[in-house]
Amino acid sequence: MSKSNKSRKRRNSNTTRKSGGKIDIPWVEKYRPKTLKDIIGVDAKKKQLVKFLEEFPNQRAAVLLGPPGVGKTTLVLAAARDMKKDVIEMNASDARSAESIKKKISESTKTRSITDFIGSTKGKIILIDEVDGIHGNQDRGGVPTLLEIIKDSEYPIVMTCNEWLSKLQRIYKVSEMIKFRSVHPASIRNVLKDVLEKEGHEGIISDEILEKIAESANGDFRSAINDLQSLVEALLHKERILEKDGGAGARIDSTTKELLEDLNSTRDEFLSIFDGIRQALGSTTIAGARRAIGNIEMPNVSSNFQWDTILQYILENIHKISRDDDKIALAMDLFSSADQMLGFVKETQEWSLLAYFINFVAAGIASITNGSKGGFNSSVDQPKFRFFRDSSPTELLDAISRTFQVSHRDIKEELFPVIKHMLIQDDGVFKKELQEWLDLDAAGKRKISKWAMK
Ligand SMILES: Nc1ncnc2c1ncn2[C@@H]1O[C@H](COP(=O)(O)OP(=O)(O)OP(=O)(O)O)[C@@H](O)[C@H]1O
Ligand SMILES: [Mg+2]
């Protein structure tokens, strides 16, 4: 995950539940402490930041230095809220040059609101996230320009950075340094427990497991909370599947363990898309499928195209692991959640949430293969075309217009009524022909039948 992608997360913090979807907003945002009083255990840092802000312009800049996910940005946002200041956010690695930072600051401070005229200007804090990414000693842009900005800034400048870097030494010298350490696992566990309670899922994960998640997070709140959400979502899906299957509590427990093991595993092996799909479809557990998908070689991880492709490959080949329509239908549900999740990731550019997409895809596969011998012995087919991921006939439209070079409007107005009518009247022959014309896969066939029934 690139730094600039990670930092976009916050800007999308107001994303709400997707209409009709099952995807909750990321818990890291939902449960980000909003006020200083809610931030526990970092009293000294709180005081340091508040003092810096109150005493501005005694000192014009502060640097919050520390590893990812420990609450640096959270602290700044909470302080701003409590002190009723607006935050002008910037990202040094996005901006690449301090010139553009300068421009943005002057633009946003020039914007005056109606309150300015009645004399109660709201204070501002300039937050430059991830100064790690800024250039060192270029004449234009980079550290020298940032120093210039700091020197005569009208507003306090707060910077965050993950590592101590010698190229930033001159900035550190003129800044109040607020240092963060990685968070103690016990504090992480408490936060996880709290989140779980607020979600109403206390019972689903034992204290022992929470402890393990907390320990494997390397002192990073964000990764722990993300892991927790990922785990809970996968467990809930699994539970639903098992309920339909006749229920088996013990199996849920073992799934928890598998997922946990997976949390600790690193991406150690790269697979071609064919090998990755073959391994994924041959896995009998969520963890196994997840690992296989996670290991598929991606030249560019934040590529919309490739993750879509993985799902298409799976849809294309899923019928090779089972011909049981009920099982596949259940899996389709999870694939459609995966698709929604991917949509969410693309929309918000929150690539760190890709794990949920992978989780859903893996859960879909495992819902079919769980309890079987596993292994995938046939060849992997390439996806023919994107097909049917929801019950709307959009994909049918696409398939027809691609195959027959007819416009969508013509298809809707002229062809759809006829096709639908014929499908309803059909004794099986027309459906078969349609499948052949459009080169439909198993999922596509079912979608067509379902559509015709509506
Ligand atoms: N004190 C806290 N209590 C509970 N949760 C917290 C706390 N601090 C941070 N978090 C959680 O961790 C997430 C990440 O925190 P934050 O964005 O502040 O990290 P950061 O230190 O700025 O990381 P990075 O260096 O990657 O930008 C928050 O969204 C929030 O959910
Ligand atoms: Mg941050």
Coordinates of C-alpha atoms and ligand atoms in Angstrom, one line a residue:
M1 CA 0.0 0.0 0.0
S2 CA 1.5 3.3 -0.9
K3 CA 1.7 6.0 1.6
S4 CA -0.4 8.4 -0.4
N5 CA -3.2 5.8 -0.8
K6 CA -3.1 5.2 2.9
S7 CA -3.5 8.9 3.7
R8 CA -6.5 9.2 1.5
K9 CA -8.4 7.1 4.0
R10 CA -9.2 9.9 6.3
R11 CA -10.5 12.2 3.6
N12 CA -13.2 9.7 3.0
S13 CA -14.2 9.3 6.5
N14 CA -17.8 10.4 5.9
T15 CA -18.5 7.5 3.6
T16 CA -21.7 5.9 4.8
R17 CA -23.1 2.4 4.5
K18 CA -23.6 1.7 0.8
S19 CA -27.3 1.7 0.1
G20 CA -28.7 -1.7 0.3
G21 CA -25.2 -3.2 0.7
K22 CA -23.8 -5.3 3.5
I23 CA -20.6 -3.4 3.8
D24 CA -20.2 -1.3 6.9
I25 CA -18.0 1.7 6.9
P26 CA -14.4 0.9 8.0
W27 CA -14.3 0.6 11.7
V28 CA -11.0 2.5 11.9
E29 CA -13.0 5.5 10.8
K30 CA -16.2 4.7 12.7
Y31 CA -14.4 4.4 16.0
R32 CA -11.7 7.0 15.5
P33 CA -11.8 8.9 18.8
K34 CA -13.3 12.3 18.1
T35 CA -12.3 14.4 21.1
L36 CA -9.2 14.6 23.3
K37 CA -11.0 13.1 26.2
D38 CA -11.7 10.0 24.2
I39 CA -8.0 9.5 23.5
I40 CA -6.6 7.5 26.3
G41 CA -3.1 6.8 27.4
V42 CA -1.2 9.6 25.6
D43 CA -1.6 12.4 28.1
A44 CA 1.9 13.8 27.7
K45 CA 1.5 14.1 24.0
K46 CA -1.9 15.6 24.3
K47 CA -0.6 18.3 26.6
Q48 CA 2.4 18.9 24.3
L49 CA 0.2 19.5 21.3
V50 CA -2.4 21.6 23.0
K51 CA 0.3 23.8 24.6
F52 CA 1.9 24.2 21.2
L53 CA -1.4 25.2 19.6
E54 CA -2.3 27.6 22.4
E55 CA 1.1 29.2 22.5
F56 CA 1.3 29.7 18.7
P57 CA 3.2 31.7 17.3
N58 CA 5.7 31.1 20.0
Q59 CA 6.7 28.2 17.8
R60 CA 5.2 27.8 14.4
A61 CA 5.5 24.2 13.6
A62 CA 5.2 20.8 15.3
V63 CA 6.2 17.4 14.1
L64 CA 4.4 14.2 15.3
L65 CA 6.9 11.5 14.7
G66 CA 6.1 7.8 15.1
P67 CA 5.1 4.5 13.4
P68 CA 1.9 4.1 11.4
G69 CA -1.4 3.7 13.0
V70 CA -0.5 4.9 16.5
G71 CA -2.9 7.8 16.6
K72 CA -0.9 10.8 15.3
T73 CA -3.5 12.1 12.9
T74 CA -6.3 11.2 15.3
L75 CA -4.7 13.4 18.0
V76 CA -4.4 16.4 15.6
L77 CA -8.0 16.1 14.5
A78 CA -9.3 15.7 18.0
A79 CA -7.3 18.7 19.2
A80 CA -8.6 20.8 16.3
R81 CA -12.2 19.8 17.2
D82 CA -11.8 20.5 20.8
M83 CA -10.2 23.9 20.2
K84 CA -12.7 24.7 17.4
K85 CA -10.2 25.1 14.6
D86 CA -10.5 24.1 11.0
V87 CA -7.9 21.7 9.7
I88 CA -6.4 22.4 6.3
E89 CA -5.1 19.1 5.2
M90 CA -2.2 18.5 2.9
N91 CA -0.2 15.5 1.9
A92 CA 3.5 16.1 1.3
S93 CA 4.0 13.0 -0.8
D94 CA 0.9 13.8 -2.9
A95 CA 2.1 17.4 -3.4
R96 CA 5.6 16.3 -4.2
S97 CA 6.7 19.9 -3.9
A98 CA 6.3 22.5 -1.2
E99 CA 5.4 25.0 -3.9
S100 CA 2.0 23.4 -4.3
I101 CA 1.6 23.3 -0.5
K102 CA 2.2 27.0 -0.5
K103 CA -0.4 27.5 -3.1
K104 CA -2.9 25.5 -1.3
I105 CA -2.4 27.3 1.9
S106 CA -2.7 30.7 0.4
E107 CA -5.9 29.6 -1.5
S108 CA -7.6 28.1 1.5
T109 CA -6.7 30.9 3.8
K110 CA -8.0 33.4 1.4
T111 CA -11.4 31.9 1.4
R112 CA -13.4 33.9 3.8
S113 CA -16.6 32.8 5.4
I114 CA -19.5 35.1 6.5
T115 CA -18.3 34.8 10.1
D116 CA -15.1 36.6 9.1
F117 CA -17.0 39.7 8.5
I118 CA -18.6 39.6 12.0
G119 CA -15.2 39.2 13.5
S120 CA -15.1 35.6 14.8
T121 CA -12.7 34.0 12.5
K122 CA -12.3 30.3 13.2
G123 CA -8.7 29.4 13.7
K124 CA -6.9 27.0 11.4
I125 CA -4.4 24.3 11.7
I126 CA -2.4 23.3 8.7
L127 CA -1.8 19.6 8.8
I128 CA 0.9 18.3 6.4
D129 CA 0.7 14.5 6.6
E130 CA 3.6 12.3 5.8
V131 CA 6.4 14.8 5.3
D132 CA 8.6 11.8 4.9
G133 CA 7.8 12.0 1.2
I134 CA 9.0 15.5 0.6
H135 CA 12.1 16.4 -1.4
G136 CA 15.3 17.1 0.4
N137 CA 17.4 20.0 -0.9
Q138 CA 15.9 21.0 -4.3
D139 CA 16.0 24.8 -4.9
R140 CA 12.4 24.8 -5.7
G141 CA 10.0 22.9 -3.5
G142 CA 11.1 20.5 -0.8
V143 CA 12.5 21.2 2.6
P144 CA 13.8 24.8 1.9
T145 CA 10.3 25.9 0.8
L146 CA 8.7 24.2 3.7
L147 CA 11.0 26.0 6.0
E148 CA 10.1 29.3 4.4
I149 CA 6.4 28.5 4.8
I150 CA 6.9 27.7 8.5
K151 CA 8.9 30.9 9.1
D152 CA 6.0 33.2 8.3
S153 CA 3.0 31.0 8.6
E154 CA -0.2 32.7 9.9
Y155 CA -1.4 29.4 11.3
P156 CA 0.2 26.6 13.3
I157 CA 1.7 23.9 11.0
V158 CA 1.5 20.4 12.2
M159 CA 3.4 17.7 10.3
T160 CA 3.4 14.0 10.8
C161 CA 6.1 11.6 9.8
N162 CA 6.8 7.9 10.3
E163 CA 10.6 7.9 10.6
W164 CA 13.3 10.2 11.7
L165 CA 15.0 11.3 8.5
S166 CA 18.1 13.3 8.2
K167 CA 16.8 15.2 5.2
L168 CA 14.2 16.7 7.6
Q169 CA 16.6 17.7 10.3
R170 CA 16.3 21.4 9.6
I171 CA 12.5 21.1 10.0
Y172 CA 12.8 19.2 13.2
K173 CA 15.0 21.9 14.6
V174 CA 12.4 24.6 14.2
S175 CA 9.5 22.4 15.3
E176 CA 8.0 21.1 18.5
M177 CA 8.8 17.4 18.4
I178 CA 6.1 15.1 19.7
K179 CA 7.3 11.5 19.6
F180 CA 5.0 8.5 19.5
R181 CA 5.9 4.9 20.1
S182 CA 4.1 1.8 18.9
V183 CA 1.1 1.2 21.1
H184 CA 1.2 -1.4 23.8
P185 CA -0.7 -4.6 22.9
A186 CA -2.8 -4.2 26.1
S187 CA -4.1 -0.8 25.0
I188 CA -4.9 -2.2 21.5
R189 CA -6.8 -5.2 23.1
N190 CA -8.9 -2.8 25.1
V191 CA -9.8 -0.8 22.1
L192 CA -10.6 -3.9 20.2
K193 CA -12.8 -5.1 23.0
D194 CA -14.6 -1.8 23.0
V195 CA -15.2 -1.8 19.3
L196 CA -16.5 -5.4 19.4
E197 CA -18.9 -4.4 22.1
K198 CA -20.1 -1.4 20.3
E199 CA -20.8 -3.5 17.3
G200 CA -22.8 -5.9 19.4
H201 CA -20.5 -8.9 18.7
E202 CA -18.9 -9.5 22.1
G203 CA -19.6 -13.2 21.9
I204 CA -18.1 -13.9 18.5
I205 CA -14.4 -13.6 19.3
S206 CA -12.8 -14.8 22.6
D207 CA -10.5 -12.6 24.7
E208 CA -7.7 -14.9 23.9
I209 CA -8.1 -14.3 20.2
L210 CA -8.4 -10.5 20.7
E211 CA -5.2 -10.7 22.5
K212 CA -3.6 -12.4 19.6
I213 CA -4.8 -9.9 17.1
A214 CA -3.5 -7.1 19.4
E215 CA -0.1 -8.8 19.6
S216 CA 0.2 -9.4 15.9
A217 CA -0.6 -5.8 15.1
N218 CA 2.9 -4.6 15.9
G219 CA 1.7 -1.7 17.9
D220 CA -0.6 -0.4 15.2
F221 CA -4.2 0.5 16.1
R222 CA -5.2 0.7 12.5
S223 CA -4.0 -2.7 11.4
A224 CA -5.5 -4.3 14.6
I225 CA -8.9 -2.8 14.0
N226 CA -8.8 -3.6 10.3
D227 CA -8.0 -7.2 11.2
L228 CA -10.8 -7.4 13.7
Q229 CA -13.3 -6.1 11.2
S230 CA -12.1 -8.5 8.5
L231 CA -12.3 -11.4 10.9
V232 CA -15.7 -10.5 12.2
E233 CA -17.2 -10.1 8.7
A234 CA -15.7 -13.3 7.5
L235 CA -17.0 -15.1 10.7
L236 CA -20.5 -13.8 10.3
H237 CA -20.6 -14.9 6.7
K238 CA -19.3 -18.2 7.6
E239 CA -21.8 -18.5 10.4
R240 CA -24.6 -17.8 8.0
I241 CA -23.4 -20.4 5.7
L242 CA -23.0 -23.0 8.4
E243 CA -26.5 -22.2 9.6
K244 CA -27.9 -23.0 6.2
D245 CA -25.8 -26.1 6.3
G246 CA -27.3 -27.2 9.6
G247 CA -24.9 -25.5 12.0
A248 CA -21.6 -26.4 13.5
G249 CA -20.1 -24.2 16.2
A250 CA -16.8 -26.0 16.4
R251 CA -16.1 -25.3 12.7
I252 CA -16.5 -21.6 13.3
D253 CA -13.8 -21.9 16.0
S254 CA -11.4 -23.5 13.7
T255 CA -12.1 -20.9 11.0
T256 CA -11.1 -18.3 13.6
K257 CA -7.8 -20.0 14.1
E258 CA -7.1 -20.3 10.4
L259 CA -7.8 -16.7 9.8
L260 CA -5.6 -15.7 12.7
E261 CA -2.7 -17.8 11.4
D262 CA -3.3 -16.0 8.1
L263 CA -3.1 -12.6 9.7
N264 CA 0.5 -13.4 10.7
S265 CA 1.6 -14.8 7.4
T266 CA 3.4 -12.6 5.0
R267 CA 3.2 -12.5 1.2
D268 CA 6.2 -14.8 0.7
E269 CA 5.6 -16.3 -2.7
F270 CA 4.4 -14.9 -6.0
L271 CA 2.1 -16.8 -8.2
S272 CA 1.0 -16.2 -11.7
I273 CA -2.7 -15.5 -12.1
F274 CA -3.3 -19.1 -13.4
D275 CA -1.4 -20.7 -10.5
G276 CA -3.0 -18.4 -8.0
I277 CA -6.5 -19.1 -9.2
R278 CA -5.8 -22.9 -9.4
Q279 CA -4.5 -22.8 -5.8
A280 CA -7.4 -20.7 -4.6
L281 CA -10.0 -22.9 -6.1
G282 CA -8.2 -25.9 -4.7
S283 CA -8.3 -24.6 -1.2
T284 CA -10.8 -25.9 1.3
T285 CA -10.4 -23.1 3.8
I286 CA -10.9 -19.3 3.8
A287 CA -7.3 -18.9 4.9
G288 CA -5.9 -21.1 2.2
A289 CA -7.9 -19.4 -0.6
R290 CA -7.0 -16.0 0.9
R291 CA -3.3 -16.8 0.9
A292 CA -3.4 -18.0 -2.7
I293 CA -5.3 -14.9 -4.0
G294 CA -3.0 -12.6 -1.9
N295 CA 0.0 -14.2 -3.5
I296 CA -1.0 -13.6 -7.1
E297 CA 1.6 -11.3 -8.7
M298 CA 0.3 -7.8 -9.2
P299 CA 2.7 -5.4 -10.9
N300 CA 0.5 -2.6 -9.5
V301 CA -1.5 -3.5 -6.4
S302 CA -3.7 -0.5 -6.6
S303 CA -4.9 -1.5 -10.1
N304 CA -8.7 -1.6 -10.5
F305 CA -8.4 -3.8 -13.5
Q306 CA -6.5 -6.7 -11.9
W307 CA -8.6 -7.3 -8.9
D308 CA -11.7 -7.3 -11.1
T309 CA -9.9 -9.8 -13.2
I310 CA -9.4 -12.1 -10.3
L311 CA -13.0 -12.2 -9.5
Q312 CA -13.9 -12.8 -13.2
Y313 CA -11.4 -15.7 -13.3
I314 CA -13.1 -17.2 -10.3
L315 CA -16.6 -16.8 -11.7
E316 CA -15.4 -18.3 -14.9
N317 CA -14.0 -21.4 -13.3
I318 CA -16.1 -21.9 -10.2
H319 CA -18.4 -24.5 -11.9
K320 CA -15.3 -26.7 -12.1
I321 CA -15.2 -27.2 -8.4
S322 CA -18.8 -27.9 -7.9
R323 CA -22.0 -28.4 -9.9
D324 CA -24.1 -28.0 -6.9
D325 CA -26.3 -25.0 -7.8
D326 CA -27.3 -24.3 -4.2
K327 CA -23.7 -24.1 -3.0
I328 CA -22.8 -21.9 -5.9
A329 CA -25.7 -19.6 -5.3
L330 CA -24.5 -19.2 -1.8
A331 CA -21.0 -18.5 -2.9
M332 CA -22.3 -15.9 -5.4
D333 CA -23.7 -14.0 -2.5
L334 CA -20.2 -13.7 -1.1
F335 CA -18.7 -12.9 -4.5
S336 CA -21.2 -10.1 -4.9
S337 CA -20.1 -8.8 -1.4
A338 CA -16.6 -9.0 -2.7
D339 CA -17.6 -7.0 -5.8
Q340 CA -19.3 -4.4 -3.6
M341 CA -16.2 -4.1 -1.5
L342 CA -14.1 -3.6 -4.5
G343 CA -16.4 -0.9 -5.7
F344 CA -16.1 0.7 -2.3
V345 CA -12.3 0.5 -2.4
K346 CA -12.2 2.0 -5.9
E347 CA -14.5 4.8 -5.0
T348 CA -12.7 5.7 -1.8
Q349 CA -9.2 4.7 -3.0
E350 CA -8.8 3.0 0.3
W351 CA -6.6 0.2 -0.9
S352 CA -5.8 -1.0 2.6
L353 CA -9.3 -2.3 2.6
L354 CA -8.6 -4.7 -0.2
A355 CA -8.1 -7.4 2.4
Y356 CA -11.9 -7.4 2.8
F357 CA -12.4 -8.0 -0.9
I358 CA -9.9 -10.9 -0.7
N359 CA -11.7 -12.2 2.3
F360 CA -15.1 -12.3 0.6
V361 CA -13.7 -14.0 -2.5
A362 CA -11.9 -16.5 -0.3
A363 CA -15.0 -17.1 1.8
G364 CA -17.0 -17.7 -1.4
I365 CA -14.6 -20.3 -2.6
A366 CA -14.4 -22.0 0.8
S367 CA -18.1 -22.1 1.2
I368 CA -18.1 -24.5 -1.8
T369 CA -15.0 -26.4 -1.0
N370 CA -15.2 -26.7 2.8
G371 CA -15.4 -30.3 3.8
S372 CA -14.3 -31.5 0.3
K373 CA -11.0 -33.1 -0.5
G374 CA -9.9 -29.9 -2.3
G375 CA -7.4 -29.6 -5.1
F376 CA -8.1 -28.2 -8.5
N377 CA -7.2 -30.6 -11.3
S378 CA -8.6 -29.0 -14.4
S379 CA -7.2 -26.2 -16.5
V380 CA -8.0 -22.6 -15.6
D381 CA -10.1 -20.9 -18.3
Q382 CA -9.7 -17.2 -19.0
P383 CA -12.8 -15.1 -18.3
K384 CA -14.9 -14.7 -21.5
F385 CA -16.4 -11.5 -20.5
R386 CA -17.6 -9.8 -17.4
F387 CA -20.8 -11.3 -16.5
F388 CA -23.8 -11.2 -14.2
R389 CA -22.9 -10.0 -10.9
D390 CA -26.3 -8.8 -9.9
S391 CA -29.7 -9.6 -11.0
S392 CA -30.1 -6.5 -13.2
P393 CA -29.8 -7.3 -16.8
T394 CA -27.1 -4.7 -17.4
E395 CA -24.6 -7.5 -18.0
L396 CA -27.0 -9.2 -20.3
L397 CA -27.2 -5.9 -22.2
D398 CA -23.4 -5.8 -22.4
A399 CA -23.2 -9.4 -23.5
I400 CA -25.7 -8.9 -26.3
S401 CA -24.4 -5.6 -27.5
R402 CA -20.9 -7.0 -27.6
T403 CA -21.9 -10.2 -29.4
F404 CA -24.3 -8.6 -31.9
Q405 CA -23.1 -5.0 -32.1
V406 CA -26.5 -3.5 -31.2
S407 CA -27.0 -0.4 -29.1
H408 CA -28.2 -0.7 -25.5
R409 CA -31.3 1.2 -26.3
D410 CA -32.3 -1.0 -29.2
I411 CA -31.7 -4.1 -27.0
K412 CA -33.8 -2.7 -24.2
E413 CA -36.6 -1.5 -26.4
E414 CA -36.7 -4.1 -29.1
L415 CA -34.9 -7.2 -27.9
F416 CA -35.5 -7.5 -24.2
P417 CA -39.3 -7.8 -24.3
V418 CA -39.0 -10.5 -26.9
I419 CA -36.3 -12.4 -25.1
K420 CA -38.1 -12.2 -21.9
H421 CA -41.3 -13.4 -23.5
M422 CA -39.6 -16.3 -25.2
L423 CA -37.8 -17.3 -22.0
I424 CA -41.1 -17.4 -20.2
Q425 CA -42.7 -19.4 -22.9
D426 CA -39.7 -21.5 -23.4
D427 CA -39.5 -25.3 -23.1
G428 CA -35.7 -25.2 -22.7
V429 CA -34.7 -24.9 -26.3
F430 CA -34.5 -21.1 -26.5
K431 CA -32.6 -20.8 -23.3
K432 CA -30.1 -23.2 -24.5
E433 CA -29.7 -21.3 -27.8
L434 CA -29.3 -18.0 -25.9
Q435 CA -26.7 -19.5 -23.8
E436 CA -24.8 -20.6 -26.8
W437 CA -25.1 -17.3 -28.6
L438 CA -23.9 -15.4 -25.7
D439 CA -21.3 -17.9 -24.6
L440 CA -22.7 -17.9 -21.0
D441 CA -21.1 -19.6 -18.1
A442 CA -23.0 -21.4 -15.3
A443 CA -23.6 -18.3 -13.3
G444 CA -24.8 -16.5 -16.4
K445 CA -27.3 -19.2 -17.2
R446 CA -28.8 -19.0 -13.7
K447 CA -29.0 -15.3 -13.9
I448 CA -30.9 -15.5 -17.2
S449 CA -33.4 -18.0 -15.7
K450 CA -33.8 -15.9 -12.7
W451 CA -34.4 -12.8 -14.8
A452 CA -37.0 -14.5 -16.9
M453 CA -38.9 -15.6 -13.7
K454 CA -39.3 -12.1 -12.4
Ligands
LIG1 N1 -6.2 6.6 21.0 C1 -6.9 5.8 20.2 N2 -7.9 5.0 20.7 C2 -8.5 4.2 19.9 N3 -8.3 4.1 18.6 C3 -7.4 4.8 18.0 C4 -6.6 5.7 18.8 N4 -5.7 6.3 18.0 C5 -5.9 5.8 16.8 N5 -6.9 4.9 16.8 C6 -7.4 4.2 15.7 O1 -6.3 3.9 14.8 C7 -6.6 4.5 13.5 C8 -5.3 5.0 12.9 O2 -4.9 6.1 13.7 P1 -4.2 7.4 13.0 O3 -4.8 7.6 11.6 O4 -4.3 8.5 13.9 O5 -2.7 6.9 12.9 P2 -1.4 7.6 12.4 O6 -0.5 7.6 13.6 O7 -1.8 9.0 11.9 O8 -0.9 6.7 11.3 P3 -0.1 7.0 9.9 O9 1.3 7.4 10.3 O10 -0.2 5.8 9.2 O11 -0.8 8.2 9.3 C9 -7.7 5.5 13.7 O12 -8.5 5.6 12.6 C10 -8.4 4.9 14.9 O13 -9.4 4.0 14.5
MG2 MG -1.8 9.7 9.9

